[in-house]
PDB file of C-alpha atoms in Angstrom:
ATOM      1  CA  MET A  73     -78.459 -66.265  26.689  1.00  0.00           C
ATOM      2  CA  LEU A  74     -81.829 -65.706  25.037  1.00  0.00           C
ATOM      3  CA  GLY A  75     -81.148 -62.048  24.357  1.00  0.00           C
ATOM      4  CA  ASN A  76     -77.966 -62.827  22.415  1.00  0.00           C
ATOM      5  CA  ASN A  77     -79.419 -65.529  20.190  1.00  0.00           C
ATOM      6  CA  VAL A  78     -80.287 -64.652  16.608  1.00  0.00           C
ATOM      7  CA  SER A  79     -83.956 -64.907  15.736  1.00  0.00           C
ATOM      8  CA  LEU A  80     -85.143 -68.438  15.069  1.00  0.00           C
ATOM      9  CA  PHE A  81     -87.511 -67.081  12.434  1.00  0.00           C
ATOM     10  CA  GLN A  82     -85.048 -65.799   9.863  1.00  0.00           C
ATOM     11  CA  GLY A  83     -86.669 -66.559   6.517  1.00  0.00           C
ATOM     12  CA  GLU A  84     -90.158 -66.944   8.021  1.00  0.00           C
ATOM     13  CA  GLY A  85     -92.436 -64.241   6.587  1.00  0.00           C
ATOM     14  CA  PHE A  86     -89.701 -62.935   4.271  1.00  0.00           C
ATOM     15  CA  GLU A  87     -89.704 -62.643   0.485  1.00  0.00           C
ATOM     16  CA  PHE A  88     -86.639 -63.319  -1.693  1.00  0.00           C
ATOM     17  CA  THR A  89     -85.697 -60.213  -3.697  1.00  0.00           C
ATOM     18  CA  GLU A  90     -82.155 -60.492  -5.128  1.00  0.00           C
ATOM     19  CA  LEU A  91     -78.699 -62.089  -5.098  1.00  0.00           C
ATOM     20  CA  ARG A  92     -75.474 -60.308  -4.193  1.00  0.00           C
ATOM     21  CA  GLU A  93     -71.866 -61.358  -3.729  1.00  0.00           C
ATOM     22  CA  TYR A  94     -70.981 -62.638  -0.259  1.00  0.00           C
ATOM     23  CA  ILE A  95     -69.275 -60.145   2.088  1.00  0.00           C
ATOM     24  CA  TYR A  96     -67.317 -61.252   5.155  1.00  0.00           C
ATOM     25  CA  GLY A  97     -69.685 -61.341   8.118  1.00  0.00           C
ATOM     26  CA  ASP A  98     -72.806 -62.265   6.120  1.00  0.00           C
ATOM     27  CA  ASP A  99     -74.984 -65.078   7.437  1.00  0.00           C
ATOM     28  CA  VAL A 100     -73.620 -68.225   5.754  1.00  0.00           C
ATOM     29  CA  ARG A 101     -77.087 -69.808   5.950  1.00  0.00           C
ATOM     30  CA  LYS A 102     -78.192 -67.360   3.229  1.00  0.00           C
ATOM     31  CA  ILE A 103     -75.590 -68.544   0.696  1.00  0.00           C
ATOM     32  CA  ASP A 104     -77.207 -69.622  -2.574  1.00  0.00           C
ATOM     33  CA  TRP A 105     -75.143 -72.735  -3.304  1.00  0.00           C
ATOM     34  CA  LYS A 106     -76.452 -73.242  -6.839  1.00  0.00           C
ATOM     35  CA  THR A 107     -75.394 -69.751  -7.932  1.00  0.00           C
ATOM     36  CA  THR A 108     -72.127 -70.058  -5.978  1.00  0.00           C
ATOM     37  CA  ALA A 109     -71.227 -73.282  -7.813  1.00  0.00           C
ATOM     38  CA  LYS A 110     -72.152 -71.817 -11.199  1.00  0.00           C
ATOM     39  CA  LEU A 111     -70.163 -68.564 -10.840  1.00  0.00           C
ATOM     40  CA  GLY A 112     -67.285 -69.914  -8.766  1.00  0.00           C
ATOM     41  CA  LYS A 113     -67.643 -67.411  -5.925  1.00  0.00           C
ATOM     42  CA  PRO A 114     -70.138 -67.166  -3.054  1.00  0.00           C
ATOM     43  CA  PHE A 115     -73.442 -65.309  -3.466  1.00  0.00           C
ATOM     44  CA  ILE A 116     -76.136 -64.825  -0.846  1.00  0.00           C
ATOM     45  CA  ARG A 117     -79.903 -64.447  -1.120  1.00  0.00           C
ATOM     46  CA  ILE A 118     -81.353 -61.106   0.060  1.00  0.00           C
ATOM     47  CA  TYR A 119     -84.791 -61.111   1.677  1.00  0.00           C
ATOM     48  CA  HIS A 120     -87.188 -58.302   2.504  1.00  0.00           C
ATOM     49  CA  LYS A 121     -89.833 -58.615   5.172  1.00  0.00           C
ATOM     50  CA  GLU A 122     -93.054 -59.559   3.418  1.00  0.00           C
ATOM     51  CA  ARG A 123     -95.420 -59.780   6.369  1.00  0.00           C
ATOM     52  CA  GLU A 124     -95.535 -59.511  10.131  1.00  0.00           C
ATOM     53  CA  LEU A 125     -95.604 -62.973  11.641  1.00  0.00           C
ATOM     54  CA  ASN A 126     -98.214 -63.998  14.151  1.00  0.00           C
ATOM     55  CA  VAL A 127     -96.309 -66.532  16.280  1.00  0.00           C
ATOM     56  CA  VAL A 128     -98.472 -68.758  18.473  1.00  0.00           C
ATOM     57  CA  THR A 129     -97.344 -71.404  20.971  1.00  0.00           C
ATOM     58  CA  ALA A 130    -100.070 -73.840  22.041  1.00  0.00           C
ATOM     59  CA  VAL A 131     -98.911 -75.957  24.983  1.00  0.00           C
ATOM     60  CA  MET A 132    -100.751 -79.168  25.850  1.00  0.00           C
ATOM     61  CA  MET A 133    -100.403 -79.314  29.630  1.00  0.00           C
ATOM     62  CA  GLY A 134    -102.205 -82.562  30.437  1.00  0.00           C
ATOM     63  CA  GLY A 135    -101.093 -84.662  33.390  1.00  0.00           C
ATOM     64  CA  SER A 136     -98.655 -86.656  31.251  1.00  0.00           C
ATOM     65  CA  SER A 137     -96.392 -83.576  31.039  1.00  0.00           C
ATOM     66  CA  TYR A 138     -95.743 -84.007  34.783  1.00  0.00           C
ATOM     67  CA  PHE A 139     -93.019 -86.573  34.167  1.00  0.00           C
ATOM     68  CA  GLY A 140     -89.290 -86.717  33.525  1.00  0.00           C
ATOM     69  CA  THR A 141     -86.147 -88.523  34.618  1.00  0.00           C
ATOM     70  CA  VAL A 142     -83.772 -85.646  33.825  1.00  0.00           C
ATOM     71  CA  ARG A 143     -86.190 -82.725  33.761  1.00  0.00           C
ATOM     72  CA  GLN A 144     -89.952 -82.745  33.741  1.00  0.00           C
ATOM     73  CA  LYS A 145     -91.479 -82.478  30.299  1.00  0.00           C
ATOM     74  CA  SER A 146     -93.359 -79.398  31.504  1.00  0.00           C
ATOM     75  CA  GLU A 147     -90.024 -77.662  32.220  1.00  0.00           C
ATOM     76  CA  VAL A 148     -88.819 -78.307  28.681  1.00  0.00           C
ATOM     77  CA  MET A 149     -92.149 -77.048  27.333  1.00  0.00           C
ATOM     78  CA  THR A 150     -91.724 -73.851  29.347  1.00  0.00           C
ATOM     79  CA  GLU A 151     -88.237 -73.316  27.927  1.00  0.00           C
ATOM     80  CA  LEU A 152     -89.521 -73.862  24.388  1.00  0.00           C
ATOM     81  CA  VAL A 153     -92.218 -71.216  24.887  1.00  0.00           C
ATOM     82  CA  ALA A 154     -89.594 -68.807  26.238  1.00  0.00           C
ATOM     83  CA  LEU A 155     -87.238 -69.389  23.305  1.00  0.00           C
ATOM     84  CA  LEU A 156     -89.947 -69.026  20.679  1.00  0.00           C
ATOM     85  CA  GLY A 157     -91.502 -66.045  22.425  1.00  0.00           C
ATOM     86  CA  PHE A 158     -88.264 -64.099  22.848  1.00  0.00           C
ATOM     87  CA  SER A 159     -87.290 -64.868  19.268  1.00  0.00           C
ATOM     88  CA  ALA A 160     -90.651 -63.633  17.966  1.00  0.00           C
ATOM     89  CA  VAL A 161     -90.470 -60.374  19.920  1.00  0.00           C
ATOM     90  CA  LYS A 162     -86.852 -59.844  18.909  1.00  0.00           C
ATOM     91  CA  ASN A 163     -87.980 -60.283  15.301  1.00  0.00           C
ATOM     92  CA  SER A 164     -90.709 -57.618  15.869  1.00  0.00           C
ATOM     93  CA  ASP A 165     -93.440 -60.212  15.419  1.00  0.00           C
ATOM     94  CA  LEU A 166     -96.620 -60.751  17.413  1.00  0.00           C
ATOM     95  CA  PHE A 167     -96.571 -63.473  20.065  1.00  0.00           C
ATOM     96  CA  THR A 168     -99.447 -65.389  21.666  1.00  0.00           C
ATOM     97  CA  ASN A 169     -99.313 -68.278  24.138  1.00  0.00           C
ATOM     98  CA  ILE A 170    -102.093 -70.780  24.751  1.00  0.00           C
ATOM     99  CA  ILE A 171    -102.371 -73.210  27.683  1.00  0.00           C
ATOM    100  CA  PHE A 172    -104.598 -76.204  27.026  1.00  0.00           C
ATOM    101  CA  ALA A 173    -105.382 -79.583  28.595  1.00  0.00           C
ATOM    102  CA  ASP A 174    -108.949 -80.921  28.710  1.00  0.00           C
ATOM    103  CA  ARG A 175    -110.052 -77.393  27.715  1.00  0.00           C
ATOM    104  CA  LEU A 176    -108.669 -73.928  27.073  1.00  0.00           C
ATOM    105  CA  TYR A 177    -107.201 -72.433  30.269  1.00  0.00           C
ATOM    106  CA  ASN A 178    -105.407 -69.340  28.996  1.00  0.00           C
ATOM    107  CA  MET A 179    -104.881 -67.468  25.738  1.00  0.00           C
ATOM    108  CA  SER A 180    -102.824 -64.295  25.788  1.00  0.00           C
ATOM    109  CA  LYS A 181    -103.499 -61.405  23.443  1.00  0.00           C
ATOM    110  CA  PRO A 182    -101.035 -60.982  20.527  1.00  0.00           C
ATOM    111  CA  ASN A 183     -98.236 -58.693  21.660  1.00  0.00           C
ATOM    112  CA  LYS A 184     -94.700 -57.590  20.803  1.00  0.00           C
ATOM    113  CA  LYS A 185     -93.637 -56.788  24.376  1.00  0.00           C
ATOM    114  CA  PHE A 186     -91.251 -58.904  26.457  1.00  0.00           C
ATOM    115  CA  PHE A 187     -93.595 -58.837  29.466  1.00  0.00           C
ATOM    116  CA  THR A 188     -95.994 -61.038  27.433  1.00  0.00           C
ATOM    117  CA  ILE A 189     -93.384 -63.818  27.412  1.00  0.00           C
ATOM    118  CA  GLU A 190     -92.652 -63.416  31.116  1.00  0.00           C
ATOM    119  CA  ASP A 191     -96.387 -63.605  31.843  1.00  0.00           C
ATOM    120  CA  ALA A 192     -96.729 -66.743  29.683  1.00  0.00           C
ATOM    121  CA  ILE A 193     -93.853 -68.450  31.516  1.00  0.00           C
ATOM    122  CA  SER A 194     -95.333 -67.555  34.917  1.00  0.00           C
ATOM    123  CA  LYS A 195     -98.734 -68.965  33.958  1.00  0.00           C
ATOM    124  CA  ILE A 196     -97.233 -72.231  32.659  1.00  0.00           C
ATOM    125  CA  GLU A 197     -95.111 -72.679  35.798  1.00  0.00           C
ATOM    126  CA  ALA A 198     -98.143 -72.078  38.024  1.00  0.00           C
ATOM    127  CA  PHE A 199    -100.449 -74.383  36.051  1.00  0.00           C
ATOM    128  CA  LYS A 200    -101.744 -77.457  37.924  1.00  0.00           C
ATOM    129  CA  MET A 201    -101.541 -80.224  35.335  1.00  0.00           C
ATOM    130  CA  LEU A 202    -102.083 -83.307  37.516  1.00  0.00           C
ATOM    131  CA  GLY A 203    -105.467 -84.937  36.957  1.00  0.00           C
ATOM    132  CA  LYS A 204    -106.081 -83.126  33.660  1.00  0.00           C
ATOM    133  CA  GLU A 205    -106.530 -85.130  30.460  1.00  0.00           C
ATOM    134  CA  SER A 206    -105.064 -84.100  27.101  1.00  0.00           C
ATOM    135  CA  ASN A 207    -107.996 -83.500  24.741  1.00  0.00           C
ATOM    136  CA  TYR A 208    -106.495 -83.129  21.262  1.00  0.00           C
ATOM    137  CA  GLN A 209    -109.841 -82.856  19.488  1.00  0.00           C
ATOM    138  CA  ALA A 210    -110.859 -79.939  21.704  1.00  0.00           C
ATOM    139  CA  LEU A 211    -107.412 -78.367  21.156  1.00  0.00           C
ATOM    140  CA  THR A 212    -107.594 -78.427  17.351  1.00  0.00           C
ATOM    141  CA  ASP A 213    -111.228 -77.251  17.335  1.00  0.00           C
ATOM    142  CA  THR A 214    -110.377 -74.345  19.646  1.00  0.00           C
ATOM    143  CA  LEU A 215    -107.293 -73.302  17.662  1.00  0.00           C
ATOM    144  CA  TYR A 216    -109.228 -73.400  14.395  1.00  0.00           C
ATOM    145  CA  LYS A 217    -112.022 -71.202  15.795  1.00  0.00           C
ATOM    146  CA  ARG A 218    -109.955 -68.786  17.902  1.00  0.00           C
ATOM    147  CA  LEU A 219    -106.996 -68.100  15.589  1.00  0.00           C
ATOM    148  CA  LYS A 220    -108.496 -65.861  12.927  1.00  0.00           C
ATOM    149  CA  ARG A 221    -105.253 -64.643  11.381  1.00  0.00           C
ATOM    150  CA  LYS A 222    -102.818 -66.917   9.541  1.00  0.00           C
ATOM    151  CA  SER A 223    -100.190 -67.890  12.109  1.00  0.00           C
ATOM    152  CA  LEU A 224     -96.908 -69.673  12.574  1.00  0.00           C
ATOM    153  CA  LEU A 225     -98.404 -72.139  15.041  1.00  0.00           C
ATOM    154  CA  PHE A 226     -96.220 -74.255  17.341  1.00  0.00           C
ATOM    155  CA  ILE A 227     -98.068 -77.087  19.067  1.00  0.00           C
ATOM    156  CA  ILE A 228     -95.987 -78.324  22.009  1.00  0.00           C
ATOM    157  CA  SER A 229     -96.981 -81.680  23.497  1.00  0.00           C
ATOM    158  CA  ASP A 230     -95.869 -85.269  24.045  1.00  0.00           C
ATOM    159  CA  PHE A 231     -98.317 -86.214  21.257  1.00  0.00           C
ATOM    160  CA  VAL A 232     -99.450 -89.504  22.742  1.00  0.00           C
ATOM    161  CA  GLY A 233    -102.910 -90.067  21.290  1.00  0.00           C
ATOM    162  CA  ASP A 234    -104.821 -89.258  18.130  1.00  0.00           C
ATOM    163  CA  ILE A 235    -104.573 -85.728  16.729  1.00  0.00           C
ATOM    164  CA  ASN A 236    -105.869 -84.414  13.412  1.00  0.00           C
ATOM    165  CA  LEU A 237    -104.108 -81.330  12.073  1.00  0.00           C
ATOM    166  CA  SER A 238    -105.603 -81.457   8.567  1.00  0.00           C
ATOM    167  CA  LEU A 239    -107.814 -78.359   8.890  1.00  0.00           C
ATOM    168  CA  LEU A 240    -105.303 -76.359  10.943  1.00  0.00           C
ATOM    169  CA  SER A 241    -102.497 -77.007   8.445  1.00  0.00           C
ATOM    170  CA  LYS A 242    -104.648 -75.567   5.623  1.00  0.00           C
ATOM    171  CA  LYS A 243    -105.171 -72.342   7.566  1.00  0.00           C
ATOM    172  CA  HIS A 244    -101.827 -71.985   9.381  1.00  0.00           C
ATOM    173  CA  ASP A 245     -98.150 -72.914   9.116  1.00  0.00           C
ATOM    174  CA  VAL A 246     -98.152 -75.654  11.774  1.00  0.00           C
ATOM    175  CA  VAL A 247     -95.016 -76.891  13.560  1.00  0.00           C
ATOM    176  CA  ALA A 248     -95.254 -79.824  15.994  1.00  0.00           C
ATOM    177  CA  ILE A 249     -92.744 -80.016  18.856  1.00  0.00           C
ATOM    178  CA  ILE A 250     -92.823 -83.422  20.526  1.00  0.00           C
ATOM    179  CA  VAL A 251     -91.482 -83.381  24.089  1.00  0.00           C
ATOM    180  CA  ARG A 252     -90.590 -86.783  25.490  1.00  0.00           C
ATOM    181  CA  ASP A 253     -88.460 -88.428  28.151  1.00  0.00           C
ATOM    182  CA  LYS A 254     -86.290 -91.267  26.814  1.00  0.00           C
ATOM    183  CA  PHE A 255     -87.530 -93.512  29.618  1.00  0.00           C
ATOM    184  CA  GLU A 256     -91.013 -93.286  28.073  1.00  0.00           C
ATOM    185  CA  GLU A 257     -89.760 -94.809  24.845  1.00  0.00           C
ATOM    186  CA  LYS A 258     -87.280 -97.276  26.342  1.00  0.00           C
ATOM    187  CA  PRO A 259     -88.534 -98.116  29.845  1.00  0.00           C
ATOM    188  CA  GLN A 260     -86.624-100.473  32.119  1.00  0.00           C
ATOM    189  CA  GLU A 261     -88.010-103.424  34.034  1.00  0.00           C
ATOM    190  CA  LEU A 262     -89.082-102.148  37.440  1.00  0.00           C
ATOM    191  CA  GLY A 263     -90.537-105.247  39.088  1.00  0.00           C
ATOM    192  CA  PHE A 264     -93.572-104.863  41.333  1.00  0.00           C
ATOM    193  CA  MET A 265     -94.718-101.241  41.334  1.00  0.00           C
ATOM    194  CA  ARG A 266     -97.649 -99.025  42.197  1.00  0.00           C
ATOM    195  CA  LEU A 267     -98.184 -96.639  39.295  1.00  0.00           C
ATOM    196  CA  MET A 268    -100.578 -93.738  38.763  1.00  0.00           C
ATOM    197  CA  ASP A 269    -102.000 -92.289  35.543  1.00  0.00           C
ATOM    198  CA  MET A 270    -101.145 -88.579  35.830  1.00  0.00           C
ATOM    199  CA  GLU A 271    -104.157 -87.619  33.705  1.00  0.00           C
ATOM    200  CA  SER A 272    -106.990 -89.794  34.988  1.00  0.00           C
ATOM    201  CA  GLY A 273    -105.640 -90.330  38.513  1.00  0.00           C
ATOM    202  CA  ALA A 274    -106.232 -94.084  38.207  1.00  0.00           C
ATOM    203  CA  SER A 275    -103.657 -96.263  39.991  1.00  0.00           C
ATOM    204  CA  PHE A 276    -102.238 -99.673  39.108  1.00  0.00           C
ATOM    205  CA  GLU A 277    -100.348-102.242  41.131  1.00  0.00           C
ATOM    206  CA  GLY A 278     -98.461-105.044  39.455  1.00  0.00           C
ATOM    207  CA  VAL A 279     -95.273-106.267  37.863  1.00  0.00           C
ATOM    208  CA  VAL A 280     -93.704-103.972  35.273  1.00  0.00           C
ATOM    209  CA  ALA A 281     -91.566-106.402  33.288  1.00  0.00           C
ATOM    210  CA  GLY A 282     -90.789-107.889  29.878  1.00  0.00           C
ATOM    211  CA  ALA A 283     -94.161-108.698  28.281  1.00  0.00           C
ATOM    212  CA  GLU A 284     -95.894-105.576  29.573  1.00  0.00           C
ATOM    213  CA  LEU A 285     -93.018-103.317  28.510  1.00  0.00           C
ATOM    214  CA  ASN A 286     -92.826-104.876  25.034  1.00  0.00           C
ATOM    215  CA  SER A 287     -96.549-104.326  24.543  1.00  0.00           C
ATOM    216  CA  TYR A 288     -96.250-100.712  25.727  1.00  0.00           C
ATOM    217  CA  GLU A 289     -93.247 -99.996  23.465  1.00  0.00           C
ATOM    218  CA  ARG A 290     -95.031-101.448  20.413  1.00  0.00           C
ATOM    219  CA  ALA A 291     -98.069 -99.274  21.096  1.00  0.00           C
ATOM    220  CA  LEU A 292     -95.928 -96.121  21.352  1.00  0.00           C
ATOM    221  CA  VAL A 293     -94.013 -96.963  18.159  1.00  0.00           C
ATOM    222  CA  GLN A 294     -97.334 -97.434  16.336  1.00  0.00           C
ATOM    223  CA  ASN A 295     -98.566 -94.123  17.771  1.00  0.00           C
ATOM    224  CA  ASP A 296     -95.477 -92.323  16.436  1.00  0.00           C
ATOM    225  CA  GLU A 297     -95.507 -93.994  13.023  1.00  0.00           C
ATOM    226  CA  LYS A 298     -99.114 -92.937  12.526  1.00  0.00           C
ATOM    227  CA  LEU A 299     -98.291 -89.455  13.821  1.00  0.00           C
ATOM    228  CA  PHE A 300     -95.328 -88.937  11.469  1.00  0.00           C
ATOM    229  CA  ARG A 301     -97.331 -90.129   8.454  1.00  0.00           C
ATOM    230  CA  HIS A 302    -100.019 -87.613   9.358  1.00  0.00           C
ATOM    231  CA  PHE A 303     -97.461 -84.792   9.709  1.00  0.00           C
ATOM    232  CA  LYS A 304     -95.887 -85.535   6.326  1.00  0.00           C
ATOM    233  CA  LYS A 305     -99.254 -85.824   4.586  1.00  0.00           C
ATOM    234  CA  ASN A 306    -100.280 -82.395   5.897  1.00  0.00           C
ATOM    235  CA  SER A 307     -96.880 -80.659   5.470  1.00  0.00           C
ATOM    236  CA  VAL A 308     -96.444 -80.200   9.214  1.00  0.00           C
ATOM    237  CA  ARG A 309     -92.839 -79.638  10.235  1.00  0.00           C
ATOM    238  CA  TYR A 310     -91.905 -81.467  13.410  1.00  0.00           C
ATOM    239  CA  VAL A 311     -89.073 -82.159  15.831  1.00  0.00           C
ATOM    240  CA  LYS A 312     -88.709 -84.339  18.909  1.00  0.00           C
ATOM    241  CA  VAL A 313     -87.029 -82.841  21.981  1.00  0.00           C
ATOM    242  CA  TYR A 314     -86.021 -85.135  24.843  1.00  0.00           C
ATOM    243  CA  THR A 315     -85.753 -83.948  28.440  1.00  0.00           C
ATOM    244  CA  ASP A 316     -81.965 -84.398  28.395  1.00  0.00           C
ATOM    245  CA  GLU A 317     -81.464 -82.325  25.233  1.00  0.00           C
ATOM    246  CA  GLU A 318     -80.894 -78.626  24.611  1.00  0.00           C
ATOM    247  CA  PRO A 319     -84.170 -77.242  23.148  1.00  0.00           C
ATOM    248  CA  TYR A 320     -82.521 -74.251  21.457  1.00  0.00           C
ATOM    249  CA  LEU A 321     -80.249 -76.453  19.350  1.00  0.00           C
ATOM    250  CA  LYS A 322     -83.204 -78.569  18.209  1.00  0.00           C
ATOM    251  CA  LEU A 323     -85.140 -75.439  17.212  1.00  0.00           C
ATOM    252  CA  VAL A 324     -82.186 -74.020  15.280  1.00  0.00           C
ATOM    253  CA  LYS A 325     -81.887 -77.297  13.365  1.00  0.00           C
ATOM    254  CA  LEU A 326     -85.595 -77.232  12.574  1.00  0.00           C
ATOM    255  CA  LEU A 327     -86.009 -73.533  11.735  1.00  0.00           C
ATOM    256  CA  GLY A 328     -82.524 -72.054  11.334  1.00  0.00           C
ATOM    257  CA  GLY A 329     -82.010 -73.161   7.768  1.00  0.00           C
ATOM    258  CA  ARG A 330     -85.091 -71.395   6.490  1.00  0.00           C
TER     259      ARG A 330
END
């Protein structure tokens, strides 16, 4: 399926050069609707490649990614890396994957070969995330120092916690992909349970019911409201992908119209 999909990055790294009349078979996403309305017949925008993209996926693989009621969040993250990687290589752009948790665990060299994507997927699937905390400050510091060239940077995480993308967004074109399970946002009453924090390893025994769930939901809503304000302030594009959704369709909606 991946090999037959059009590149997700159409319009990224391209410069508009001219308008021409629409011909059957042209990509309808390139129609210039203002000109079409003015002249009464469809015209499309023609782009020429302006620069080679440096596509980077940075995956936060803390213990919290080891969760999911439909699929694990880590599985969805792996699929997102595959989709973005294959699309970058198909578009003749450089691709780099980064695995991070409490520190940097792996950073591949920029490459245009398909084996780079296969290697990235293998390393993510083999990564032991349990017991590892998600250190967002260390992530942003590392990305700022290690990524020398301007990049189309995809940060893939559940984004629970404080993250500051102000400096990164000045240097790179940052896209945030939030991977969540719907149960995390709308949990059900479970009664008496023994729970474990997948990052710290700490365990908890008690009743998971109304008051506790309401408090948890409010905290997560506040986390997301603060997060979205930060994204908008720093011109960071973002999308939320749930474990029961098709990642490719969410990426097309986010990037396909460019």
